[in-house]
PDB file of C-alpha atoms in Angstrom:
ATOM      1  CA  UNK A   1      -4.892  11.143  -4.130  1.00 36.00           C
ATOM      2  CA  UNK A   2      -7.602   9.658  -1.637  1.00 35.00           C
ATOM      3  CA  UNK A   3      -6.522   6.323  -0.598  1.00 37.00           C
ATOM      4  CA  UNK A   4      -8.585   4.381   1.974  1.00 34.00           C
ATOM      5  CA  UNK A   5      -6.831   1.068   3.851  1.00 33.00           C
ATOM      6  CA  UNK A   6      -8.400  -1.629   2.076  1.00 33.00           C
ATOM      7  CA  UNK A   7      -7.347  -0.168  -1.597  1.00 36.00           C
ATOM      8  CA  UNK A   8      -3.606  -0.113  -0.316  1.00 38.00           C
ATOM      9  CA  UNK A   9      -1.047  -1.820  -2.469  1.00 40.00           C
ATOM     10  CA  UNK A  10      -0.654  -1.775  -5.940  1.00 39.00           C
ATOM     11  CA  UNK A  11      -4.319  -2.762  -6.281  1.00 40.00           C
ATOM     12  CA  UNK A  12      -4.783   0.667  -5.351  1.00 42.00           C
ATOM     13  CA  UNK A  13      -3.062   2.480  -6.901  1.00 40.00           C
ATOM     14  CA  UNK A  14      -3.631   4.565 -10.259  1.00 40.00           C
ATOM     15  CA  UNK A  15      -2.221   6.120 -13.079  1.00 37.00           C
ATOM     16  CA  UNK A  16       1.793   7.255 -12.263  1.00 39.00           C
ATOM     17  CA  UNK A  17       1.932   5.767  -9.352  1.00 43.00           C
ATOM     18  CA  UNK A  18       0.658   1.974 -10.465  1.00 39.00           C
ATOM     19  CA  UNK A  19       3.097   2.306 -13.115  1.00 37.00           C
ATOM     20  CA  UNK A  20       6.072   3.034 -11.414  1.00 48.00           C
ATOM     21  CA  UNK A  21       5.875   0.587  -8.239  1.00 70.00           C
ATOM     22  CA  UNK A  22       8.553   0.638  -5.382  1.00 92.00           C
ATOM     23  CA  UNK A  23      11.559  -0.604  -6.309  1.00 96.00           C
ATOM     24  CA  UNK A  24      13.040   1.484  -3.023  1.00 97.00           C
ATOM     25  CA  UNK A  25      10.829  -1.125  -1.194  1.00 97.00           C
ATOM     26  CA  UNK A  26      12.680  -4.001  -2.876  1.00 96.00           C
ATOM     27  CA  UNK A  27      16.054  -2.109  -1.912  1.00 97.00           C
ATOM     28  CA  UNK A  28      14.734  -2.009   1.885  1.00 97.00           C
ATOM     29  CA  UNK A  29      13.890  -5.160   2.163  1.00 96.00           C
ATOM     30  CA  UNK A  30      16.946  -6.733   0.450  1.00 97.00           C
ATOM     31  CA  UNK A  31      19.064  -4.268   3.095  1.00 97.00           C
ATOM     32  CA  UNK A  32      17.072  -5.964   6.023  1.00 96.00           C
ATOM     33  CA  UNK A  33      19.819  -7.077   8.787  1.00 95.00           C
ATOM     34  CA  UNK A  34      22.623  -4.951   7.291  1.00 96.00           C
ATOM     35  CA  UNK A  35      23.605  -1.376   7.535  1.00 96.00           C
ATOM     36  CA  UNK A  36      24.080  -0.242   4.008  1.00 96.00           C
ATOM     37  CA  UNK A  37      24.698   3.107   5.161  1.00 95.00           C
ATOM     38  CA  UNK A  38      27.326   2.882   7.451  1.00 92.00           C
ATOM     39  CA  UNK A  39      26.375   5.398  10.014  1.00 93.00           C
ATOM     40  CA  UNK A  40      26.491   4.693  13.660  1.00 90.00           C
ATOM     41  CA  UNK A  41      23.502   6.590  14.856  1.00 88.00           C
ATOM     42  CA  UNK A  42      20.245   8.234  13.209  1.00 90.00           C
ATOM     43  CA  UNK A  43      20.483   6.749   9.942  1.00 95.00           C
ATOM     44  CA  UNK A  44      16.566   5.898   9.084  1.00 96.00           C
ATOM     45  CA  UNK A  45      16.271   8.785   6.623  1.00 97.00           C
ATOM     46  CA  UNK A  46      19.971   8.383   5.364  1.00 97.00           C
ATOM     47  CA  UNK A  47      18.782   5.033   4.446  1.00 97.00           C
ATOM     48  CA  UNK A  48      15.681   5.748   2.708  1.00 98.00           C
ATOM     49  CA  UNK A  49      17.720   8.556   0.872  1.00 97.00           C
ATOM     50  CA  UNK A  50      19.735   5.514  -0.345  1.00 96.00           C
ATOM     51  CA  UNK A  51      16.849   3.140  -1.143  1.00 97.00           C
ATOM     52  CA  UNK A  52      15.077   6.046  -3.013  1.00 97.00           C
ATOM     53  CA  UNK A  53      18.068   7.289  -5.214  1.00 95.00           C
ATOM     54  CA  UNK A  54      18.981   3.466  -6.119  1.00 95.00           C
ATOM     55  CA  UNK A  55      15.487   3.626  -7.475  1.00 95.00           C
ATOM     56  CA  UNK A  56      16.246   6.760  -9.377  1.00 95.00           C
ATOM     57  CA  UNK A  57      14.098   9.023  -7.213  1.00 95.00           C
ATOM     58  CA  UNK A  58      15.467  12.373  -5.761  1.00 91.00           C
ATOM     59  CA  UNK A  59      15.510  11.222  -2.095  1.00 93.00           C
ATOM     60  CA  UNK A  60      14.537  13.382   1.071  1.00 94.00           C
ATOM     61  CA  UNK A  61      15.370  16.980   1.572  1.00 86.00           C
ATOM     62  CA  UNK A  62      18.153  15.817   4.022  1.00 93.00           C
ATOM     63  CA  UNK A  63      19.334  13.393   6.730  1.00 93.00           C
ATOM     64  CA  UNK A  64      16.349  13.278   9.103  1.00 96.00           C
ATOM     65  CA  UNK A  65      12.984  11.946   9.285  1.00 97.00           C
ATOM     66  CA  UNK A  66      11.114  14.771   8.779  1.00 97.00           C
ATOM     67  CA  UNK A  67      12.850  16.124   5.740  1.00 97.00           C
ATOM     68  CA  UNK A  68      11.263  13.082   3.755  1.00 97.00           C
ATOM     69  CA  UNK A  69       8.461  14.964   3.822  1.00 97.00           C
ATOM     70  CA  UNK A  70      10.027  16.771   0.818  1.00 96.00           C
ATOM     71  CA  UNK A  71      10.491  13.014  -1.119  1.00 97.00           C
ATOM     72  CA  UNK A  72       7.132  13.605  -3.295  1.00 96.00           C
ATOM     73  CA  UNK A  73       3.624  13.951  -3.051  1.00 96.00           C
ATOM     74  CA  UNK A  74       1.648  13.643   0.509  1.00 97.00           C
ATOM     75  CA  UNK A  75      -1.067  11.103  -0.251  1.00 98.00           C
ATOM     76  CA  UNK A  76      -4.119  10.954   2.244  1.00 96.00           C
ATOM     77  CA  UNK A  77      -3.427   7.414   3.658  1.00 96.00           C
ATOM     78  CA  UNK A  78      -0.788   4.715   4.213  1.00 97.00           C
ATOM     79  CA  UNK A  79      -0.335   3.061   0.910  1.00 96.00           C
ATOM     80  CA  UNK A  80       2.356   0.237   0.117  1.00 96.00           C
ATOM     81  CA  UNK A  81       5.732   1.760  -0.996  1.00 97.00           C
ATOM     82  CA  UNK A  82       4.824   5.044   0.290  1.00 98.00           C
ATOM     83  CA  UNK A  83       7.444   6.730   3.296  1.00 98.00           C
ATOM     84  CA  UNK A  84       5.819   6.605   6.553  1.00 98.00           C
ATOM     85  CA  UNK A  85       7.503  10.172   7.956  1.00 98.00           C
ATOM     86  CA  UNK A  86       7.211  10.433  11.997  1.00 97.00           C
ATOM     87  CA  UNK A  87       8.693  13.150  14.001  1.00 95.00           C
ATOM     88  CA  UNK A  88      11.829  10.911  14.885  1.00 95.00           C
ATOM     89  CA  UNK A  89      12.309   7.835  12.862  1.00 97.00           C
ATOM     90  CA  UNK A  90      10.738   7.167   8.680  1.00 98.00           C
ATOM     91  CA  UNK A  91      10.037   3.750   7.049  1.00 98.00           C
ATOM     92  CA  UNK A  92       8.849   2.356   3.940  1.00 98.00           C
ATOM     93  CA  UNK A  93       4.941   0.655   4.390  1.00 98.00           C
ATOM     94  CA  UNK A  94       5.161  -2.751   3.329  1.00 97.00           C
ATOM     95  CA  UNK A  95       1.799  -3.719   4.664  1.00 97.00           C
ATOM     96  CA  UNK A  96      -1.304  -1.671   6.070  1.00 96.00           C
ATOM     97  CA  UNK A  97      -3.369  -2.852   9.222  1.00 95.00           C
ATOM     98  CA  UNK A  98      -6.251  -1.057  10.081  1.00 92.00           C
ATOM     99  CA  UNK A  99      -4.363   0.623  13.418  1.00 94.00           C
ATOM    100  CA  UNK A 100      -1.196  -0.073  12.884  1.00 97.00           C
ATOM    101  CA  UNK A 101       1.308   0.023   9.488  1.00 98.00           C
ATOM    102  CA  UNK A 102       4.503  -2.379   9.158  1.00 97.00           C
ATOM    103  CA  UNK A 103       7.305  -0.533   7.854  1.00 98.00           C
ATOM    104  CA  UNK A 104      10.856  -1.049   6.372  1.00 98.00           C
ATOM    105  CA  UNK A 105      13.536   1.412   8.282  1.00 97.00           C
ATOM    106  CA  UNK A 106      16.711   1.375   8.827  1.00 97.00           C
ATOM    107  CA  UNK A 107      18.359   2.246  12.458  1.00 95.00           C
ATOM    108  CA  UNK A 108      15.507  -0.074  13.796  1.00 91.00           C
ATOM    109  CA  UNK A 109      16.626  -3.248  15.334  1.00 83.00           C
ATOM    110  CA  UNK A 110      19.996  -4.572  17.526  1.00 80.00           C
ATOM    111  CA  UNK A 111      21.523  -2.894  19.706  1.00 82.00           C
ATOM    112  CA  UNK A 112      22.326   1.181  19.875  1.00 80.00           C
ATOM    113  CA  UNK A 113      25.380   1.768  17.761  1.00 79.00           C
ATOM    114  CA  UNK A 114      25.114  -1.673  15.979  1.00 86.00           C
ATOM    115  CA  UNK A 115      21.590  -1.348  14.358  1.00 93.00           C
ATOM    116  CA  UNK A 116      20.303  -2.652  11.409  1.00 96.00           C
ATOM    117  CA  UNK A 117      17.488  -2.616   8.843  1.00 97.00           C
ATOM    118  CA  UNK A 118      14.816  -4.324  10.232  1.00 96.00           C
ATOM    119  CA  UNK A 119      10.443  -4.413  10.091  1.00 97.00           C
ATOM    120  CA  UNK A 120       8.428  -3.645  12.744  1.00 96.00           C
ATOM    121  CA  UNK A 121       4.684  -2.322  13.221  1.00 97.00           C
ATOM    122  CA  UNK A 122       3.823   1.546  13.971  1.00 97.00           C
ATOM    123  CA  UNK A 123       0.519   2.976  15.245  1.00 97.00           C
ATOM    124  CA  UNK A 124      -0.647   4.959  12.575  1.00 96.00           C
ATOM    125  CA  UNK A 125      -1.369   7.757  14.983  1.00 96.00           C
ATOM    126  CA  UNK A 126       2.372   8.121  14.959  1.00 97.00           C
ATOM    127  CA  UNK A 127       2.611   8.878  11.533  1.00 98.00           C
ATOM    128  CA  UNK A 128       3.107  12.648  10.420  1.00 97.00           C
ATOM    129  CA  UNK A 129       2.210  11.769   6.688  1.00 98.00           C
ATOM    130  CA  UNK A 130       2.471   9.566   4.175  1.00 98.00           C
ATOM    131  CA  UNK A 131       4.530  10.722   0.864  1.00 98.00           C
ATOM    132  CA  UNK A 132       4.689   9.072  -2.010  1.00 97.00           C
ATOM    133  CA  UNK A 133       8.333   9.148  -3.478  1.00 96.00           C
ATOM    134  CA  UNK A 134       8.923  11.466  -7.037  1.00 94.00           C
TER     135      UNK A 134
END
């Protein structure tokens, strides 16, 4: 599915996807300043995994960031609800910018071994893909 920036969000989206929404993004955010997963260290994708099968979704391929590129379908741009998978660290998009994308991860703020789920902005150029959950 072609997606350009300004059709991001559910305005956006058609068909399957506009149906279904992101409750995983609902998850995230309630999670935000917690550690639902209760790992110490590289827990972005465990969390997703989390966020994704409360939603009734089949998750990531495993525990790191780059095996949510398995989580669905690769879409063409950064679209709201979609995973934002980079080589170390994966997020939920919860808004598009034109160079940069703010995300929903866990593992990303406080201090190492005490980290939480947090939002912060990404260049997009550090994105690997975007994947739309299935």
């Amino acid at each position: 599915m072609t997606q350009s920036p300004a059709a991001a969000g559910v305005e956006g989206l058609t068909g399957a996807m506009r149906d279904v929404g992101s409750p995983w993004l609902d998850h995230a955010i309630n999670d935000v300043g917690t550690n639902p997963t209760g790992w110490k260290r590289q827990w972005c994708a465990k969390s997703v995994n989390l966020w994704l099968q409360r939603s009734g979704k089949k998750g990531c391929g495993g525990n790191t960031a780059i095996s949510c590129l398995s989580a669905g379908r690769k879409l063409d741009g950064p679209t709201i609800g979609a995973l934002a998978v980079m080589k170390h660290h994966v997020g939920i998009v919860k808004e598009v910018h034109s160079g940069q994308v703010t995300l929903v991860s866990g593992n990303h703020s406080g201090r190492s071994g005490a980290r939480s789920v947090g939002i912060g902005k990404y260049a997009r150029g550090r994105v690997v893909a975007y994947v739309w959950p299935e």
